[in-house]
PDB file of C-alpha atoms in Angstrom:
ATOM      1  CA  UNK T   1       0.955  -8.348 -56.610  1.00  0.00           C
ATOM      2  CA  UNK T   2       2.104  -5.852 -54.072  1.00  0.00           C
ATOM      3  CA  UNK T   3      -1.403  -5.186 -52.868  1.00  0.00           C
ATOM      4  CA  UNK T   4      -1.837  -9.105 -52.352  1.00  0.00           C
ATOM      5  CA  UNK T   5       1.339  -9.156 -50.447  1.00  0.00           C
ATOM      6  CA  UNK T   6       0.496  -6.242 -48.278  1.00  0.00           C
ATOM      7  CA  UNK T   7      -2.882  -7.429 -47.537  1.00  0.00           C
ATOM      8  CA  UNK T   8      -1.858 -10.854 -46.535  1.00  0.00           C
ATOM      9  CA  UNK T   9       0.953  -9.213 -44.085  1.00  0.00           C
ATOM     10  CA  UNK T  10      -1.727  -7.293 -42.454  1.00  0.00           C
ATOM     11  CA  UNK T  11      -4.003 -10.406 -42.094  1.00  0.00           C
ATOM     12  CA  UNK T  12      -1.126 -12.269 -40.534  1.00  0.00           C
ATOM     13  CA  UNK T  13      -0.471  -9.377 -38.230  1.00  0.00           C
ATOM     14  CA  UNK T  14      -4.265  -9.105 -37.239  1.00  0.00           C
ATOM     15  CA  UNK T  15      -4.211 -12.867 -36.405  1.00  0.00           C
ATOM     16  CA  UNK T  16      -1.156 -12.535 -34.285  1.00  0.00           C
ATOM     17  CA  UNK T  17      -2.598  -9.542 -32.486  1.00  0.00           C
ATOM     18  CA  UNK T  18      -6.039 -11.402 -31.952  1.00  0.00           C
ATOM     19  CA  UNK T  19      -4.275 -14.452 -30.764  1.00  0.00           C
ATOM     20  CA  UNK T  20      -3.300 -12.586 -27.369  1.00  0.00           C
ATOM     21  CA  UNK T  21      -6.065 -13.267 -24.877  1.00  0.00           C
ATOM     22  CA  UNK T  22      -6.789 -10.800 -22.078  1.00  0.00           C
ATOM     23  CA  UNK T  23      -9.171 -11.108 -19.104  1.00  0.00           C
ATOM     24  CA  UNK T  24      -9.876  -9.172 -15.873  1.00  0.00           C
ATOM     25  CA  UNK T  25     -10.600  -9.870 -12.249  1.00  0.00           C
ATOM     26  CA  UNK T  26     -12.174  -7.943  -9.516  1.00  0.00           C
ATOM     27  CA  UNK T  27      -9.756  -8.576  -6.539  1.00  0.00           C
ATOM     28  CA  UNK T  28     -12.031  -6.619  -4.167  1.00  0.00           C
ATOM     29  CA  UNK T  29     -14.825  -8.978  -5.033  1.00  0.00           C
ATOM     30  CA  UNK T  30     -12.482 -12.040  -4.696  1.00  0.00           C
ATOM     31  CA  UNK T  31     -11.253 -10.907  -1.335  1.00  0.00           C
ATOM     32  CA  UNK T  32     -14.840 -10.314  -0.058  1.00  0.00           C
ATOM     33  CA  UNK T  33     -15.114 -14.186  -0.581  1.00  0.00           C
ATOM     34  CA  UNK T  34     -12.278 -15.023   1.738  1.00  0.00           C
ATOM     35  CA  UNK T  35     -13.067 -15.407   5.329  1.00  0.00           C
ATOM     36  CA  UNK T  36      -9.411 -14.907   6.487  1.00  0.00           C
ATOM     37  CA  UNK T  37      -9.411 -11.554   4.679  1.00  0.00           C
ATOM     38  CA  UNK T  38     -12.712 -10.391   6.529  1.00  0.00           C
ATOM     39  CA  UNK T  39     -11.416 -11.480   9.821  1.00  0.00           C
ATOM     40  CA  UNK T  40      -7.902  -9.780   9.296  1.00  0.00           C
ATOM     41  CA  UNK T  41      -9.676  -6.564   8.435  1.00  0.00           C
ATOM     42  CA  UNK T  42     -11.693  -6.796  11.505  1.00  0.00           C
ATOM     43  CA  UNK T  43      -8.741  -7.427  13.588  1.00  0.00           C
ATOM     44  CA  UNK T  44      -6.883  -4.502  11.843  1.00  0.00           C
ATOM     45  CA  UNK T  45      -9.904  -2.145  12.561  1.00  0.00           C
ATOM     46  CA  UNK T  46      -9.871  -3.064  16.241  1.00  0.00           C
ATOM     47  CA  UNK T  47      -6.175  -2.642  16.567  1.00  0.00           C
ATOM     48  CA  UNK T  48      -6.476   0.841  14.781  1.00  0.00           C
ATOM     49  CA  UNK T  49      -9.344   1.804  17.262  1.00  0.00           C
ATOM     50  CA  UNK T  50      -7.168   0.781  20.297  1.00  0.00           C
ATOM     51  CA  UNK T  51      -4.155   2.743  18.964  1.00  0.00           C
ATOM     52  CA  UNK T  52      -6.261   5.799  18.334  1.00  0.00           C
ATOM     53  CA  UNK T  53      -7.622   5.801  21.830  1.00  0.00           C
ATOM     54  CA  UNK T  54      -4.219   5.345  23.173  1.00  0.00           C
ATOM     55  CA  UNK T  55      -2.797   8.463  20.948  1.00  0.00           C
ATOM     56  CA  UNK T  56      -6.008  10.426  21.785  1.00  0.00           C
ATOM     57  CA  UNK T  57      -5.643   9.858  25.702  1.00  0.00           C
ATOM     58  CA  UNK T  58      -1.864  11.072  25.478  1.00  0.00           C
ATOM     59  CA  UNK T  59      -3.058  14.243  23.419  1.00  0.00           C
ATOM     60  CA  UNK T  60      -5.760  14.853  26.062  1.00  0.00           C
ATOM     61  CA  UNK T  61      -3.199  14.856  28.831  1.00  0.00           C
ATOM     62  CA  UNK T  62      -1.177  17.480  26.662  1.00  0.00           C
ATOM     63  CA  UNK T  63      -4.286  19.565  26.268  1.00  0.00           C
ATOM     64  CA  UNK T  64      -4.986  19.341  30.124  1.00  0.00           C
ATOM     65  CA  UNK T  65      -1.526  20.294  30.959  1.00  0.00           C
ATOM     66  CA  UNK T  66      -1.669  23.344  28.703  1.00  0.00           C
ATOM     67  CA  UNK T  67      -5.017  24.525  30.225  1.00  0.00           C
ATOM     68  CA  UNK T  68      -3.672  24.091  33.775  1.00  0.00           C
ATOM     69  CA  UNK T  69      -0.522  26.010  32.551  1.00  0.00           C
ATOM     70  CA  UNK T  70      -2.596  28.826  31.159  1.00  0.00           C
ATOM     71  CA  UNK T  71      -4.763  29.128  34.283  1.00  0.00           C
ATOM     72  CA  UNK T  72      -1.527  29.279  36.608  1.00  0.00           C
ATOM     73  CA  UNK T  73       0.657  31.302  34.345  1.00  0.00           C
ATOM     74  CA  UNK T  74       0.256  34.637  36.027  1.00  0.00           C
ATOM     75  CA  UNK T  75       1.224  32.904  39.487  1.00  0.00           C
ATOM     76  CA  UNK T  76       4.369  31.330  38.022  1.00  0.00           C
ATOM     77  CA  UNK T  77       7.784  32.536  38.240  1.00  0.00           C
ATOM     78  CA  UNK T  78       9.851  32.683  35.030  1.00  0.00           C
ATOM     79  CA  UNK T  79      11.885  29.622  35.861  1.00  0.00           C
ATOM     80  CA  UNK T  80       8.656  27.606  36.763  1.00  0.00           C
ATOM     81  CA  UNK T  81       6.822  28.843  33.631  1.00  0.00           C
ATOM     82  CA  UNK T  82       9.893  27.673  31.390  1.00  0.00           C
ATOM     83  CA  UNK T  83       9.795  24.285  33.227  1.00  0.00           C
ATOM     84  CA  UNK T  84       6.163  23.808  32.682  1.00  0.00           C
ATOM     85  CA  UNK T  85       6.463  25.012  28.819  1.00  0.00           C
ATOM     86  CA  UNK T  86       9.219  22.338  28.497  1.00  0.00           C
ATOM     87  CA  UNK T  87       7.007  19.659  30.110  1.00  0.00           C
ATOM     88  CA  UNK T  88       4.285  20.372  27.733  1.00  0.00           C
ATOM     89  CA  UNK T  89       6.538  20.439  24.786  1.00  0.00           C
ATOM     90  CA  UNK T  90       8.074  17.042  25.830  1.00  0.00           C
ATOM     91  CA  UNK T  91       4.639  15.438  26.396  1.00  0.00           C
ATOM     92  CA  UNK T  92       3.564  16.632  22.896  1.00  0.00           C
ATOM     93  CA  UNK T  93       6.660  15.278  21.242  1.00  0.00           C
ATOM     94  CA  UNK T  94       6.117  11.960  23.052  1.00  0.00           C
ATOM     95  CA  UNK T  95       2.339  12.000  21.742  1.00  0.00           C
ATOM     96  CA  UNK T  96       3.432  12.693  18.187  1.00  0.00           C
ATOM     97  CA  UNK T  97       6.197   9.972  18.330  1.00  0.00           C
ATOM     98  CA  UNK T  98       3.524   7.534  19.679  1.00  0.00           C
ATOM     99  CA  UNK T  99       1.280   8.540  16.808  1.00  0.00           C
ATOM    100  CA  UNK T 100       4.135   7.910  14.177  1.00  0.00           C
ATOM    101  CA  UNK T 101       5.069   4.711  15.967  1.00  0.00           C
ATOM    102  CA  UNK T 102       1.409   3.445  15.656  1.00  0.00           C
ATOM    103  CA  UNK T 103       0.220   4.872  12.615  1.00  0.00           C
ATOM    104  CA  UNK T 104       3.454   5.925  10.387  1.00  0.00           C
ATOM    105  CA  UNK T 105       4.350   4.218   7.281  1.00  0.00           C
ATOM    106  CA  UNK T 106       6.721   1.932   9.448  1.00  0.00           C
ATOM    107  CA  UNK T 107       4.262   1.883  12.142  1.00  0.00           C
ATOM    108  CA  UNK T 108       2.676  -0.992  14.146  1.00  0.00           C
ATOM    109  CA  UNK T 109      -0.509  -0.805  12.284  1.00  0.00           C
ATOM    110  CA  UNK T 110       1.130  -0.947   8.855  1.00  0.00           C
ATOM    111  CA  UNK T 111       3.340  -3.847   9.993  1.00  0.00           C
ATOM    112  CA  UNK T 112       0.358  -5.755  11.258  1.00  0.00           C
ATOM    113  CA  UNK T 113      -1.657  -5.114   8.158  1.00  0.00           C
ATOM    114  CA  UNK T 114       1.181  -6.384   5.915  1.00  0.00           C
ATOM    115  CA  UNK T 115       1.634  -9.579   8.099  1.00  0.00           C
ATOM    116  CA  UNK T 116      -2.103 -10.436   7.969  1.00  0.00           C
ATOM    117  CA  UNK T 117      -2.981  -9.442   4.369  1.00  0.00           C
ATOM    118  CA  UNK T 118       0.252 -10.118   2.354  1.00  0.00           C
ATOM    119  CA  UNK T 119      -0.166 -13.877   2.415  1.00  0.00           C
ATOM    120  CA  UNK T 120      -3.799 -13.696   1.328  1.00  0.00           C
ATOM    121  CA  UNK T 121      -3.027 -11.177  -1.588  1.00  0.00           C
ATOM    122  CA  UNK T 122      -0.057 -13.460  -2.587  1.00  0.00           C
ATOM    123  CA  UNK T 123      -2.524 -16.482  -2.465  1.00  0.00           C
ATOM    124  CA  UNK T 124      -5.033 -14.666  -4.849  1.00  0.00           C
ATOM    125  CA  UNK T 125      -2.261 -13.519  -7.119  1.00  0.00           C
ATOM    126  CA  UNK T 126      -0.821 -17.062  -7.519  1.00  0.00           C
ATOM    127  CA  UNK T 127      -4.277 -18.262  -8.190  1.00  0.00           C
ATOM    128  CA  UNK T 128      -5.022 -15.759 -10.782  1.00  0.00           C
ATOM    129  CA  UNK T 129      -1.716 -16.818 -12.438  1.00  0.00           C
ATOM    130  CA  UNK T 130      -2.522 -20.592 -12.431  1.00  0.00           C
ATOM    131  CA  UNK T 131      -5.991 -19.940 -13.787  1.00  0.00           C
ATOM    132  CA  UNK T 132      -4.581 -17.695 -16.511  1.00  0.00           C
ATOM    133  CA  UNK T 133      -2.086 -20.229 -17.480  1.00  0.00           C
ATOM    134  CA  UNK T 134      -4.743 -23.107 -17.491  1.00  0.00           C
ATOM    135  CA  UNK T 135      -7.021 -20.823 -19.619  1.00  0.00           C
ATOM    136  CA  UNK T 136      -4.145 -19.785 -21.892  1.00  0.00           C
ATOM    137  CA  UNK T 137      -4.820 -16.175 -21.098  1.00  0.00           C
ATOM    138  CA  UNK T 138      -1.684 -13.811 -21.699  1.00  0.00           C
ATOM    139  CA  UNK T 139      -2.643 -10.729 -19.710  1.00  0.00           C
ATOM    140  CA  UNK T 140      -4.929 -10.336 -16.670  1.00  0.00           C
ATOM    141  CA  UNK T 141      -5.891  -6.888 -15.468  1.00  0.00           C
ATOM    142  CA  UNK T 142      -7.563  -5.857 -11.897  1.00  0.00           C
ATOM    143  CA  UNK T 143     -10.753  -4.189 -12.500  1.00  0.00           C
ATOM    144  CA  UNK T 144     -10.965  -2.833  -8.879  1.00  0.00           C
ATOM    145  CA  UNK T 145      -7.708  -0.873  -8.670  1.00  0.00           C
ATOM    146  CA  UNK T 146      -7.925   2.899  -9.213  1.00  0.00           C
ATOM    147  CA  UNK T 147      -5.746   2.690 -12.299  1.00  0.00           C
ATOM    148  CA  UNK T 148      -6.105  -0.367 -14.376  1.00  0.00           C
ATOM    149  CA  UNK T 149      -3.256  -2.472 -13.145  1.00  0.00           C
ATOM    150  CA  UNK T 150      -1.802  -5.504 -14.814  1.00  0.00           C
ATOM    151  CA  UNK T 151      -1.594  -8.470 -12.383  1.00  0.00           C
ATOM    152  CA  UNK T 152      -0.280 -11.257 -14.619  1.00  0.00           C
ATOM    153  CA  UNK T 153       1.342 -11.161 -17.985  1.00  0.00           C
ATOM    154  CA  UNK T 154       2.674 -14.270 -19.833  1.00  0.00           C
ATOM    155  CA  UNK T 155       6.567 -14.183 -20.147  1.00  0.00           C
ATOM    156  CA  UNK T 156       6.376 -14.482 -23.735  1.00  0.00           C
ATOM    157  CA  UNK T 157       5.390 -10.886 -24.214  1.00  0.00           C
ATOM    158  CA  UNK T 158       8.093  -9.511 -21.953  1.00  0.00           C
ATOM    159  CA  UNK T 159      10.468  -7.552 -24.147  1.00  0.00           C
ATOM    160  CA  UNK T 160      12.655  -6.075 -21.462  1.00  0.00           C
ATOM    161  CA  UNK T 161      15.721  -8.137 -22.442  1.00  0.00           C
ATOM    162  CA  UNK T 162      15.247  -7.223 -26.069  1.00  0.00           C
ATOM    163  CA  UNK T 163      15.389  -3.422 -25.082  1.00  0.00           C
ATOM    164  CA  UNK T 164      18.304  -3.844 -22.822  1.00  0.00           C
ATOM    165  CA  UNK T 165      20.159  -5.512 -25.661  1.00  0.00           C
ATOM    166  CA  UNK T 166      19.177  -2.774 -28.096  1.00  0.00           C
ATOM    167  CA  UNK T 167      20.526  -0.177 -25.640  1.00  0.00           C
ATOM    168  CA  UNK T 168      23.791  -1.841 -25.598  1.00  0.00           C
ATOM    169  CA  UNK T 169      23.789  -3.632 -22.353  1.00  0.00           C
ATOM    170  CA  UNK T 170      23.839  -7.333 -21.038  1.00  0.00           C
ATOM    171  CA  UNK T 171      20.559  -8.702 -19.543  1.00  0.00           C
ATOM    172  CA  UNK T 172      20.944  -9.826 -15.882  1.00  0.00           C
ATOM    173  CA  UNK T 173      23.915  -7.570 -15.288  1.00  0.00           C
ATOM    174  CA  UNK T 174      22.692  -5.216 -12.639  1.00  0.00           C
ATOM    175  CA  UNK T 175      24.062  -1.946 -11.774  1.00  0.00           C
ATOM    176  CA  UNK T 176      25.426  -1.835  -8.132  1.00  0.00           C
TER     177      UNK T 176
END
Protein backbone atom coordinates (compact mmCIF):
# COMPACT_ATOMS: atom_id res chain seq x y z
CA UNK A 1 0.00 0.00 0.00
CA UNK A 2 2.84 2.38 0.88
CA UNK A 3 4.54 1.58 -2.44
CA UNK A 4 1.41 2.46 -4.42
CA UNK A 5 0.99 5.71 -2.50
CA UNK A 6 4.67 6.57 -3.01
CA UNK A 7 4.57 5.78 -6.73
CA UNK A 8 1.38 7.81 -7.23
CA UNK A 9 2.97 10.77 -5.41
CA UNK A 10 6.01 10.54 -7.67
CA UNK A 11 3.78 10.42 -10.76
CA UNK A 12 1.82 13.47 -9.62
CA UNK A 13 5.05 15.36 -8.94
CA UNK A 14 6.41 14.39 -12.35
CA UNK A 15 3.22 15.62 -14.00
CA UNK A 16 3.51 18.91 -12.15
CA UNK A 17 7.09 19.38 -13.26
CA UNK A 18 6.38 18.45 -16.86
CA UNK A 19 3.51 20.93 -16.96
CA UNK A 20 6.00 23.80 -16.89
CA UNK A 21 6.77 24.87 -20.42
CA UNK A 22 10.05 26.51 -21.26
CA UNK A 23 11.32 28.07 -24.45
CA UNK A 24 14.24 30.15 -25.64
CA UNK A 25 14.78 33.07 -27.96
CA UNK A 26 17.86 34.41 -29.69
CA UNK A 27 17.59 38.16 -29.17
CA UNK A 28 20.64 38.81 -31.34
CA UNK A 29 18.89 37.05 -34.22
CA UNK A 30 15.65 38.95 -33.52
CA UNK A 31 17.40 42.33 -33.34
CA UNK A 32 19.10 41.70 -36.70
CA UNK A 33 15.61 41.67 -38.24
CA UNK A 34 14.70 45.12 -36.92
CA UNK A 35 15.67 47.99 -39.28
CA UNK A 36 15.58 50.59 -36.47
CA UNK A 37 18.15 48.55 -34.54
CA UNK A 38 20.52 48.42 -37.51
CA UNK A 39 20.21 52.17 -38.16
CA UNK A 40 20.71 52.90 -34.44
CA UNK A 41 23.92 50.83 -34.41
CA UNK A 42 25.16 52.66 -37.51
CA UNK A 43 24.40 56.01 -35.87
CA UNK A 44 26.18 54.96 -32.65
CA UNK A 45 29.21 53.72 -34.60
CA UNK A 46 29.46 57.02 -36.50
CA UNK A 47 29.19 59.00 -33.29
CA UNK A 48 31.84 56.79 -31.67
CA UNK A 49 34.27 57.44 -34.54
CA UNK A 50 33.58 61.19 -34.34
CA UNK A 51 34.18 61.23 -30.58
CA UNK A 52 37.33 59.12 -30.93
CA UNK A 53 38.76 61.52 -33.54
CA UNK A 54 37.98 64.46 -31.25
CA UNK A 55 39.77 62.81 -28.31
CA UNK A 56 42.71 61.69 -30.48
CA UNK A 57 43.17 65.25 -31.78
CA UNK A 58 43.44 66.63 -28.25
CA UNK A 59 45.94 63.91 -27.26
CA UNK A 60 47.97 64.72 -30.39
CA UNK A 61 48.09 68.35 -29.24
CA UNK A 62 49.38 67.18 -25.85
CA UNK A 63 52.01 65.04 -27.55
CA UNK A 64 53.09 67.94 -29.78
CA UNK A 65 53.32 70.24 -26.75
CA UNK A 66 55.48 67.66 -24.95
CA UNK A 67 57.82 67.17 -27.93
CA UNK A 68 58.21 70.93 -28.30
CA UNK A 69 58.89 71.21 -24.57
CA UNK A 70 61.58 68.51 -24.74
CA UNK A 71 63.26 70.24 -27.65
CA UNK A 72 63.20 73.64 -25.90
CA UNK A 73 63.85 72.39 -22.37
CA UNK A 74 67.55 73.27 -22.20
CA UNK A 75 66.85 76.83 -23.34
CA UNK A 76 64.10 77.50 -20.79
CA UNK A 77 64.43 79.05 -17.35
CA UNK A 78 63.08 77.17 -14.35
CA UNK A 79 60.02 79.40 -14.24
CA UNK A 80 59.29 78.92 -17.96
CA UNK A 81 59.89 75.16 -17.67
CA UNK A 82 57.38 74.84 -14.80
CA UNK A 83 54.83 76.93 -16.69
CA UNK A 84 55.15 74.73 -19.80
CA UNK A 85 54.96 71.55 -17.71
CA UNK A 86 51.80 72.84 -16.03
CA UNK A 87 50.31 73.72 -19.43
CA UNK A 88 51.02 70.19 -20.68
CA UNK A 89 49.56 68.65 -17.52
CA UNK A 90 46.43 70.83 -17.79
CA UNK A 91 45.97 69.96 -21.47
CA UNK A 92 46.36 66.25 -20.67
CA UNK A 93 43.79 66.53 -17.86
CA UNK A 94 41.37 68.19 -20.29
CA UNK A 95 41.98 65.41 -22.82
CA UNK A 96 41.28 62.72 -20.22
CA UNK A 97 38.17 64.59 -19.05
CA UNK A 98 36.93 64.80 -22.65
CA UNK A 99 37.57 61.08 -23.05
CA UNK A 100 35.61 60.33 -19.87
CA UNK A 101 32.84 62.71 -20.93
CA UNK A 102 32.50 60.99 -24.32
CA UNK A 103 33.19 57.33 -23.49
CA UNK A 104 32.70 56.97 -19.73
CA UNK A 105 29.89 55.03 -18.04
CA UNK A 106 27.81 58.22 -17.86
CA UNK A 107 29.29 59.60 -21.07
CA UNK A 108 27.66 60.94 -24.20
CA UNK A 109 28.08 57.70 -26.16
CA UNK A 110 26.49 55.61 -23.39
CA UNK A 111 23.60 58.08 -23.07
CA UNK A 112 22.97 58.04 -26.82
CA UNK A 113 23.21 54.25 -26.95
CA UNK A 114 20.66 53.94 -24.15
CA UNK A 115 18.33 56.50 -25.74
CA UNK A 116 18.40 54.73 -29.11
CA UNK A 117 18.45 51.06 -28.12
CA UNK A 118 16.36 50.88 -24.93
CA UNK A 119 12.97 51.39 -26.67
CA UNK A 120 13.81 48.66 -29.20
CA UNK A 121 14.92 46.24 -26.48
CA UNK A 122 11.79 46.98 -24.41
CA UNK A 123 9.59 46.33 -27.46
CA UNK A 124 11.31 42.97 -28.04
CA UNK A 125 10.97 42.07 -24.36
CA UNK A 126 7.27 43.00 -24.30
CA UNK A 127 6.65 40.99 -27.46
CA UNK A 128 8.46 37.96 -26.01
CA UNK A 129 6.23 38.17 -22.92
CA UNK A 130 3.09 38.40 -25.09
CA UNK A 131 4.09 35.41 -27.21
CA UNK A 132 4.95 33.41 -24.07
CA UNK A 133 1.56 34.17 -22.52
CA UNK A 134 -0.29 33.30 -25.75
CA UNK A 135 1.55 29.98 -26.03
CA UNK A 136 1.22 29.25 -22.28
CA UNK A 137 4.99 29.20 -21.80
CA UNK A 138 6.17 29.65 -18.24
CA UNK A 139 9.85 30.46 -18.73
CA UNK A 140 11.76 31.99 -21.66
CA UNK A 141 15.57 32.06 -21.76
CA UNK A 142 17.80 34.12 -24.02
CA UNK A 143 20.17 31.95 -26.02
CA UNK A 144 22.37 34.81 -27.23
CA UNK A 145 23.46 36.16 -23.85
CA UNK A 146 26.83 35.04 -22.42
CA UNK A 147 25.23 33.53 -19.38
CA UNK A 148 21.84 31.97 -19.92
CA UNK A 149 19.47 34.70 -18.91
CA UNK A 150 15.78 34.34 -18.13
CA UNK A 151 13.88 37.12 -19.90
CA UNK A 152 10.35 36.03 -19.00
CA UNK A 153 8.87 34.06 -16.14
CA UNK A 154 5.27 33.44 -15.28
CA UNK A 155 4.35 35.17 -12.02
CA UNK A 156 2.79 31.89 -10.85
CA UNK A 157 6.28 30.54 -10.16
CA UNK A 158 7.57 33.54 -8.21
CA UNK A 159 8.03 32.44 -4.61
CA UNK A 160 9.74 35.62 -3.43
CA UNK A 161 6.86 36.63 -1.15
CA UNK A 162 6.76 33.14 0.39
CA UNK A 163 10.46 33.42 1.20
CA UNK A 164 9.96 36.90 2.70
CA UNK A 165 7.10 35.58 4.90
CA UNK A 166 9.18 32.55 5.95
CA UNK A 167 11.98 34.95 6.95
CA UNK A 168 9.49 36.76 9.18
CA UNK A 169 8.95 39.91 7.13
CA UNK A 170 5.95 41.43 5.39
CA UNK A 171 5.99 41.44 1.56
CA UNK A 172 5.80 44.90 0.02
CA UNK A 173 7.35 46.59 3.06
CA UNK A 174 10.69 47.75 1.74
CA UNK A 175 13.61 48.82 3.91
CA UNK A 176 14.38 52.53 3.64
